[in-house]
Coordinates of C-alpha atoms in Angstrom, one line a residue:
M1 CA 10.7 19.7 8.2
T2 CA 11.2 18.2 4.9
R3 CA 14.5 16.8 4.0
Y4 CA 16.0 15.3 0.4
L5 CA 19.0 12.3 1.4
K6 CA 19.7 11.7 -2.6
R7 CA 18.1 13.9 -5.0
G8 CA 17.6 13.6 -9.3
M9 CA 19.0 15.5 -12.2
D10 CA 17.9 18.6 -12.2
A11 CA 15.2 20.9 -14.4
A12 CA 17.3 22.1 -17.4
A13 CA 19.2 18.9 -18.0
V14 CA 16.3 17.3 -18.6
K15 CA 14.3 20.5 -20.6
A16 CA 17.8 19.6 -23.0
A17 CA 16.5 16.4 -22.7
D18 CA 12.7 17.3 -23.9
T19 CA 13.4 19.8 -25.9
K20 CA 15.6 17.3 -28.5
V21 CA 12.4 14.8 -28.2
R22 CA 10.6 17.4 -29.4
E23 CA 12.6 18.3 -32.4
T24 CA 12.9 14.9 -33.8
V25 CA 9.4 14.3 -33.5
E26 CA 8.4 17.7 -35.7
Q27 CA 10.8 16.5 -38.4
I28 CA 9.5 12.7 -38.2
L29 CA 5.9 14.2 -38.4
A30 CA 6.2 15.9 -40.8
Q31 CA 7.3 13.5 -43.0
V32 CA 4.6 10.8 -42.7
D33 CA 2.2 13.7 -43.6
D34 CA 3.8 14.7 -46.1
R35 CA 4.6 11.2 -47.8
K36 CA 2.8 9.3 -47.2
D37 CA 3.5 5.4 -46.9
A38 CA 6.9 5.9 -48.9
A39 CA 7.4 7.8 -45.3
I40 CA 6.2 5.1 -43.2
R41 CA 8.1 2.6 -44.9
E42 CA 11.9 4.5 -44.5
L43 CA 11.2 5.5 -41.2
S44 CA 10.6 1.9 -40.5
E45 CA 14.0 1.0 -41.7
K46 CA 16.3 3.2 -40.7
F47 CA 14.3 3.1 -36.6
D48 CA 14.0 -0.8 -37.2
K49 CA 15.3 -2.8 -40.0
W50 CA 12.1 -3.4 -40.8
S51 CA 10.5 -3.4 -44.5
P52 CA 8.3 -6.1 -44.8
K53 CA 5.8 -6.6 -47.5
D54 CA 3.2 -5.3 -46.6
F55 CA 3.0 -4.1 -42.5
K56 CA -0.4 -5.1 -42.1
L57 CA -0.9 -8.8 -41.1
S58 CA -3.5 -10.8 -42.7
P59 CA -5.4 -13.4 -40.5
A60 CA -2.9 -16.5 -41.5
E61 CA -0.5 -14.1 -40.7
I62 CA -1.6 -13.4 -37.0
E63 CA -2.5 -17.4 -36.6
R64 CA 1.1 -17.9 -37.5
A65 CA 2.0 -15.4 -34.4
I66 CA -1.0 -17.3 -31.3
G67 CA 0.4 -20.9 -32.7
Q68 CA 4.3 -19.4 -31.6
V69 CA 2.8 -18.8 -28.0
R70 CA 2.5 -21.3 -25.1
K71 CA -1.4 -22.6 -24.1
R72 CA 0.0 -21.6 -20.6
D73 CA 0.6 -17.9 -22.4
L74 CA -2.4 -17.5 -24.3
D75 CA -4.6 -18.8 -21.1
D76 CA -2.8 -15.6 -18.5
I77 CA -2.9 -13.5 -21.3
K78 CA -6.6 -14.4 -21.6
F79 CA -6.7 -14.2 -17.6
A80 CA -5.9 -10.6 -17.4
Q81 CA -8.1 -9.6 -20.6
A82 CA -10.7 -10.3 -18.1
Q83 CA -10.3 -9.1 -15.6
V84 CA -9.8 -5.5 -17.6
R85 CA -12.8 -6.3 -19.0
N86 CA -14.3 -7.5 -15.9
F87 CA -13.6 -3.9 -14.1
A88 CA -14.2 -1.8 -18.0
R89 CA -18.1 -2.8 -17.6
K90 CA -18.4 -1.9 -13.4
Q91 CA -17.4 1.2 -15.1
R92 CA -19.3 1.9 -18.1
D93 CA -22.2 0.8 -16.4
S94 CA -21.4 3.8 -13.6
L95 CA -22.3 5.1 -16.4
Q96 CA -25.3 6.8 -17.3
D97 CA -27.4 8.6 -19.7
V98 CA -29.3 11.4 -18.7
E99 CA -32.3 13.4 -19.4
V100 CA -34.2 15.4 -17.0
E101 CA -37.3 18.4 -17.4
T102 CA -35.0 21.1 -15.1
L103 CA -38.2 23.2 -16.1
P104 CA -42.2 22.6 -17.3
G105 CA -41.5 21.8 -21.2
V106 CA -37.9 22.1 -20.7
L107 CA -36.1 18.4 -21.3
L108 CA -31.8 18.6 -21.0
G109 CA -30.3 14.7 -21.7
H110 CA -26.6 13.4 -22.6
R111 CA -26.1 10.2 -24.0
H112 CA -21.8 8.2 -23.7
I113 CA -21.2 8.2 -28.0
P114 CA -18.6 6.3 -28.3
V115 CA -15.5 7.7 -30.6
N116 CA -15.5 5.8 -34.0
S117 CA -12.7 4.5 -34.6
I118 CA -9.2 4.4 -32.2
G119 CA -5.5 3.3 -33.2
C120 CA -4.1 1.2 -29.9
Y121 CA 0.2 1.9 -29.1
V122 CA 1.9 -1.3 -28.0
P123 CA 5.3 -0.9 -27.2
G124 CA 7.6 -2.8 -27.4
G125 CA 12.5 -2.6 -27.5
R126 CA 13.4 -3.8 -25.0
Y127 CA 10.5 -4.8 -22.8
P128 CA 7.3 -5.8 -25.4
M129 CA 4.2 -4.1 -23.8
V130 CA 2.1 -7.2 -23.5
A131 CA 0.2 -5.7 -21.0
S132 CA -0.9 -2.7 -23.4
A133 CA -2.5 -4.3 -25.9
H134 CA -5.3 -5.6 -22.9
M135 CA -5.5 -1.9 -21.3
S136 CA -6.5 -0.2 -24.6
I137 CA -8.3 -2.7 -26.7
V138 CA -10.4 -4.4 -24.5
T139 CA -11.1 -1.3 -23.1
A140 CA -11.8 0.4 -26.2
K141 CA -14.3 -2.5 -27.3
V142 CA -16.0 -2.5 -23.9
A143 CA -16.9 1.1 -24.7
G144 CA -18.2 -0.1 -28.0
V145 CA -15.2 1.7 -30.4
K146 CA -16.5 -0.5 -33.8
R147 CA -13.1 0.6 -35.2
I148 CA -10.2 -0.3 -33.6
I149 CA -6.7 -0.5 -35.1
A150 CA -3.2 -1.8 -33.4
C151 CA 0.4 -0.8 -34.0
A152 CA 3.1 -2.6 -32.0
P153 CA 7.1 -2.2 -33.2
P154 CA 8.6 -5.6 -35.0
F155 CA 10.4 -7.6 -31.9
K156 CA 13.7 -10.1 -33.6
G157 CA 12.8 -9.5 -37.2
G158 CA 9.5 -9.8 -37.6
P159 CA 5.7 -9.3 -35.0
H160 CA 5.7 -10.4 -31.4
P161 CA 3.2 -14.0 -30.7
A162 CA 2.2 -12.8 -27.6
I163 CA 1.6 -9.0 -28.8
V164 CA 0.0 -10.2 -31.4
A165 CA -2.7 -13.0 -29.0
A166 CA -2.7 -10.5 -26.9
M167 CA -3.9 -8.0 -29.9
H168 CA -5.9 -10.5 -30.7
F169 CA -8.3 -11.4 -28.7
G170 CA -8.8 -8.5 -27.3
G171 CA -10.7 -7.6 -30.0
A172 CA -8.6 -5.6 -32.6
D173 CA -10.0 -5.0 -35.6
D174 CA -6.5 -4.4 -38.3
I175 CA -2.7 -5.3 -36.6
Y176 CA -0.1 -3.5 -38.2
V177 CA 4.2 -4.5 -37.0
L178 CA 5.2 -0.7 -37.1
G179 CA 6.7 1.2 -34.3
G180 CA 7.5 4.6 -32.7
V181 CA 6.4 7.9 -34.0
Q182 CA 6.3 6.3 -36.9
A183 CA 2.9 4.0 -36.2
V184 CA 1.7 6.8 -34.0
A185 CA 2.3 8.9 -37.5
A186 CA 0.8 6.6 -39.7
M187 CA -2.8 6.2 -37.3
A188 CA -3.7 9.6 -36.8
L189 CA -2.8 11.3 -39.8
G190 CA -3.4 8.1 -42.3
T191 CA -1.5 7.2 -45.1
E192 CA -2.5 5.2 -48.8
S193 CA -2.6 2.1 -46.9
I194 CA -4.2 3.4 -43.2
K195 CA -7.5 5.2 -42.9
P196 CA -6.7 7.5 -40.4
V197 CA -8.2 7.2 -36.9
D198 CA -10.4 9.8 -34.8
M199 CA -7.6 8.6 -31.1
I200 CA -4.6 7.5 -30.2
V201 CA -4.5 6.0 -27.3
G202 CA -1.2 3.8 -25.6
P203 CA 1.6 4.5 -23.6
G204 CA 5.0 4.3 -24.9
N205 CA 8.8 6.1 -25.4
A206 CA 9.4 10.2 -24.4
Y207 CA 9.1 10.2 -28.5
V208 CA 5.5 7.9 -28.8
A209 CA 4.6 10.3 -25.8
E210 CA 5.7 14.1 -27.9
A211 CA 4.2 13.0 -31.0
K212 CA 0.8 11.8 -29.1
R213 CA 0.9 15.7 -27.9
Q214 CA 2.2 17.8 -31.1
L215 CA -1.0 15.4 -32.9
F216 CA -3.7 16.3 -29.9
G217 CA -6.2 18.3 -31.7
R218 CA -5.9 16.8 -35.1
V219 CA -7.4 13.3 -33.4
G220 CA -8.2 13.1 -30.2
I221 CA -4.8 11.1 -27.7
D222 CA -6.2 9.8 -24.0
L223 CA -3.6 11.3 -21.6
L224 CA 0.5 12.3 -22.3
A225 CA 1.8 8.7 -21.4
G226 CA 5.5 9.0 -21.5
P227 CA 8.2 7.7 -19.1
T228 CA 7.0 5.4 -16.7
E229 CA 7.1 6.8 -13.1
T230 CA 6.4 5.1 -8.9
L231 CA 6.3 6.5 -5.5
V232 CA 6.9 4.7 -2.9
I233 CA 5.3 6.0 0.3
A234 CA 6.3 4.1 3.6
D235 CA 6.8 4.2 7.4
D236 CA 8.4 1.7 9.6
T237 CA 5.7 -1.0 9.2
V238 CA 7.7 -1.9 6.1
D239 CA 11.5 -2.8 5.3
G240 CA 14.5 -1.7 3.1
E241 CA 13.8 -4.5 1.1
I242 CA 10.8 -3.9 0.0
C243 CA 11.0 -0.4 -0.1
A244 CA 13.7 -1.3 -2.6
T245 CA 12.1 -3.7 -4.6
D246 CA 8.9 -1.8 -5.6
L247 CA 11.1 1.3 -5.8
L248 CA 13.1 -1.1 -9.3
G249 CA 9.7 -2.5 -10.5
Q250 CA 9.5 0.7 -12.2
A251 CA 12.8 2.2 -12.6
E252 CA 14.1 -1.5 -15.2
H253 CA 11.3 0.5 -17.7
G254 CA 14.0 2.9 -19.1
P255 CA 16.8 5.3 -18.0
N256 CA 14.1 7.8 -17.5
S257 CA 11.9 6.3 -15.6
P258 CA 12.0 9.0 -11.7
A259 CA 11.6 5.8 -8.6
V260 CA 10.6 8.3 -5.7
L261 CA 10.9 7.4 -1.6
I262 CA 9.0 9.3 0.6
T263 CA 9.1 8.1 4.6
N264 CA 8.9 9.6 8.0
S265 CA 11.9 7.8 9.2
E266 CA 15.5 8.1 8.2
K267 CA 16.2 4.5 9.1
L268 CA 13.5 3.9 6.6
A269 CA 15.4 5.8 4.0
R270 CA 19.3 4.6 4.8
A271 CA 18.5 1.0 4.9
T272 CA 16.0 1.8 1.1
M273 CA 19.4 3.3 -0.3
A274 CA 21.3 0.4 1.1
E275 CA 19.2 -2.2 0.3
V276 CA 19.3 -0.6 -3.7
D277 CA 22.4 -1.1 -4.1
R278 CA 22.6 -5.0 -3.1
L279 CA 19.8 -5.7 -5.9
L280 CA 21.4 -3.1 -8.4
K281 CA 24.4 -6.0 -8.7
I282 CA 21.7 -9.0 -9.0
L283 CA 19.1 -7.2 -10.9
P284 CA 19.0 -8.5 -14.6
S285 CA 17.6 -5.2 -16.1
A286 CA 20.9 -3.2 -13.2
D287 CA 21.4 -1.4 -16.3
L288 CA 18.5 0.6 -16.8
A289 CA 17.4 0.2 -13.6
G290 CA 20.9 1.9 -12.3
Q291 CA 20.5 4.9 -14.9
A292 CA 17.0 6.0 -13.4
W293 CA 17.6 5.6 -10.2
K294 CA 21.4 7.4 -10.1
D295 CA 19.2 10.2 -12.3
Y296 CA 16.2 10.3 -11.6
G297 CA 15.9 8.7 -7.9
E298 CA 14.6 10.9 -4.8
V299 CA 14.1 9.8 -0.9
I300 CA 12.7 12.8 1.0
V301 CA 12.1 12.1 4.5
C302 CA 9.6 13.5 5.9
D303 CA 7.7 14.2 9.8
D304 CA 5.2 13.5 9.9
Y305 CA 1.5 11.5 7.3
D306 CA 0.7 15.2 7.1
E307 CA 4.5 16.7 5.2
M308 CA 4.3 13.1 3.1
V309 CA 1.2 14.2 2.1
Q310 CA 2.0 17.4 0.2
E311 CA 5.1 16.2 -1.6
A312 CA 3.1 13.6 -2.5
D313 CA 1.0 15.9 -4.5
R314 CA 4.1 18.0 -4.9
V315 CA 5.7 14.9 -7.1
A316 CA 1.9 14.0 -8.6
S317 CA 3.2 10.5 -9.9
E318 CA 2.2 8.2 -12.1
H319 CA 1.9 5.1 -9.3
V320 CA 2.4 5.6 -6.3
Q321 CA 2.5 2.0 -4.0
V322 CA 1.6 3.7 -0.3
M323 CA 2.3 0.8 2.7
T324 CA 2.4 2.5 6.2
R325 CA 0.4 2.3 9.0
D326 CA -2.9 3.8 8.0
P327 CA -3.1 4.1 4.6
D328 CA -6.4 5.1 4.2
Y329 CA -5.1 8.1 5.3
F330 CA -3.3 8.2 2.1
L331 CA -6.4 7.3 0.2
N332 CA -8.9 9.9 1.2
N333 CA -6.3 13.2 1.5
M334 CA -4.2 12.6 -1.7
R335 CA -5.7 14.3 -4.6
N336 CA -2.6 13.7 -7.3
Y337 CA -2.0 10.4 -8.4
G338 CA -2.7 8.2 -11.3
S339 CA -3.7 5.2 -9.5
L340 CA -2.2 3.6 -5.8
F341 CA -1.1 0.7 -4.3
L342 CA -2.7 0.5 -0.5
G343 CA -0.8 -1.9 1.7
P344 CA 1.9 -4.2 1.0
R345 CA -0.2 -7.1 -0.5
T346 CA -0.7 -5.2 -3.2
N347 CA 2.4 -3.4 -6.3
V348 CA 2.5 -1.6 -9.1
A349 CA 3.0 -4.9 -11.8
Y350 CA -0.2 -6.0 -10.6
G351 CA -1.2 -3.0 -12.1
D352 CA 0.9 -3.0 -14.9
K353 CA -0.2 -6.6 -15.7
V354 CA -3.0 -8.3 -14.3
I355 CA -4.8 -6.9 -11.8
G356 CA -7.9 -5.1 -14.1
T357 CA -7.4 -1.6 -13.4
N358 CA -5.5 0.3 -16.2
H359 CA -1.4 1.0 -16.5
T360 CA -2.4 3.4 -18.7
L361 CA -1.7 6.4 -16.6
P362 CA -0.8 10.5 -16.1
T363 CA 3.5 11.0 -15.8
K364 CA 5.3 14.5 -15.5
K365 CA 2.8 15.9 -12.3
N366 CA 0.2 15.6 -14.9
A367 CA -2.0 13.6 -12.9
R368 CA -2.8 17.4 -10.3
F369 CA -5.4 17.7 -13.3
T370 CA -6.1 14.0 -15.2
G371 CA -6.5 10.3 -14.1
G372 CA -6.2 7.6 -16.4
L373 CA -6.7 5.9 -19.1
W374 CA -10.0 4.2 -18.0
V375 CA -13.3 3.3 -20.5
G376 CA -15.1 6.7 -20.2
K377 CA -12.2 8.1 -22.0
F378 CA -13.3 6.1 -24.9
L379 CA -16.9 7.9 -25.0
K380 CA -18.2 11.0 -25.5
T381 CA -20.5 13.2 -23.5
C382 CA -22.7 14.2 -25.4
T383 CA -25.6 16.5 -24.9
Y384 CA -29.2 17.8 -26.0
Q385 CA -32.1 20.0 -25.2
R386 CA -35.7 19.5 -26.5
I387 CA -38.7 22.0 -25.4
L388 CA -42.5 20.7 -25.3
T389 CA -44.5 24.0 -25.3
D390 CA -44.9 27.1 -26.4
E391 CA -45.5 28.4 -23.1
A392 CA -41.5 27.1 -22.2
S393 CA -40.5 28.8 -25.8
A394 CA -41.5 31.2 -24.9
M395 CA -40.0 31.5 -21.3
I396 CA -36.6 30.6 -22.0
G397 CA -37.0 32.8 -24.6
E398 CA -37.1 36.8 -22.6
Y399 CA -34.7 35.9 -21.1
C400 CA -32.4 34.9 -23.6
S401 CA -33.3 37.6 -26.1
R402 CA -32.2 40.7 -23.0
L403 CA -28.7 37.9 -22.2
C404 CA -27.5 38.1 -25.8
I405 CA -27.9 42.0 -26.2
L406 CA -26.7 42.5 -22.9
E407 CA -23.7 40.6 -24.5
G408 CA -24.4 43.0 -28.3
F409 CA -25.7 40.0 -29.8
V410 CA -28.0 40.6 -32.0
A411 CA -28.1 38.1 -34.2
H412 CA -28.3 35.4 -31.4
A413 CA -31.3 38.3 -29.8
E414 CA -33.2 37.3 -32.9
Q415 CA -33.1 33.8 -32.7
A416 CA -34.8 34.4 -29.2
N417 CA -37.1 36.5 -30.8
I418 CA -38.8 35.0 -33.5
R419 CA -40.0 32.4 -31.0
I420 CA -41.2 34.7 -28.4
R421 CA -43.0 36.6 -31.9
R422 CA -44.1 32.7 -32.6
Y423 CA -44.5 31.0 -29.7
G424 CA -45.6 34.1 -27.2
G425 CA -47.2 36.0 -29.4
R426 CA -45.2 39.2 -28.1
N427 CA -44.1 41.7 -31.0
V428 CA -41.0 42.4 -29.8
P429 CA -38.8 45.2 -32.6
Y430 CA -36.4 43.4 -34.5
G431 CA -32.6 43.8 -32.7
Q432 CA -34.2 44.5 -29.8
A433 CA -34.0 43.1 -26.0
A434 CA -37.1 41.2 -25.0
E435 CA -39.2 43.1 -22.0

């Protein structure tokens, strides 16, 4: 039977916070839609104290920013991008165009067509998310996207050098120093100086996630990637220190980042809680991680693996770290997660920064119905049909004619009937089903 040793914030409080975010984002999007560049400049000045002559970086400014990055850091960025690129290429290779003759003379097929243009948002703020540039830009480039623009907020009064380097080496065509909802709005809606894109990708805070939600339909989005989440599934093969470390490793993202432990060992559960308290006394980011643990941390004790799987699928976490005797049990049985990290040798930070899988993943239980960002998100799988013979057209037409009349669609039926008459030599009365 499931037992909670610690629970997070109640649903009513979370809903109230979400309502405030939604209203704020609605106002910002309306301003950008109405006043374009003027609104972007005012919002950037208001939220980021940033109002340059041009938000877009020139080639010289890009080179100057890259020149401020240490060679070791540039090498590390290139290594991480090589891992992301390699895995994305393997994923792309797994997606094949299809053409098949399903009936004599009837060809059906599909092609994977890249999206024409995307806007990549790279979060900044307290933690400039250099790795997010790899995940969106590099993956889109592998997919074959023709135009890639990228935005990141200013950092200490200017472009963040490492983010600019990652965007540039990843393959961004245009780089803008612009942050928050106003950046997402500018890319999606367009302004006098920024041509709109077809799709917005990349993680962000609750406001960025809400902006993407509200813009979906006017543009495509990768997914609703809000505040990061982590779930640790563990048994007595590991100790409280490693569990606590992995929980706080994601909780430091922000004060609203859920961190959950599911275990079948109450001893491990209590040891982990004690270790969290100890580590929060020495962790430099304890202000954020501690608030997240206080408000969103949960510790759940289950009877067995089966119950642990049920709870994990209910939580449907973005990241799931599995440290058990049999991690494959969870790989084979879990259904709702963004990405799995199997065994104590791997961890969420590897996935976030360097290992090669994509770190833009579903949050807020969206893992129930979608996976994370991958090369396939930038591809439209579009079908086509071709009929090669008169006989095939007339034969399909007979079925189509009857099915259209069954539904009451006379004009639809006539699309079939005219082909039965021309290619099948039968005089089907106008507006009637082929017999």
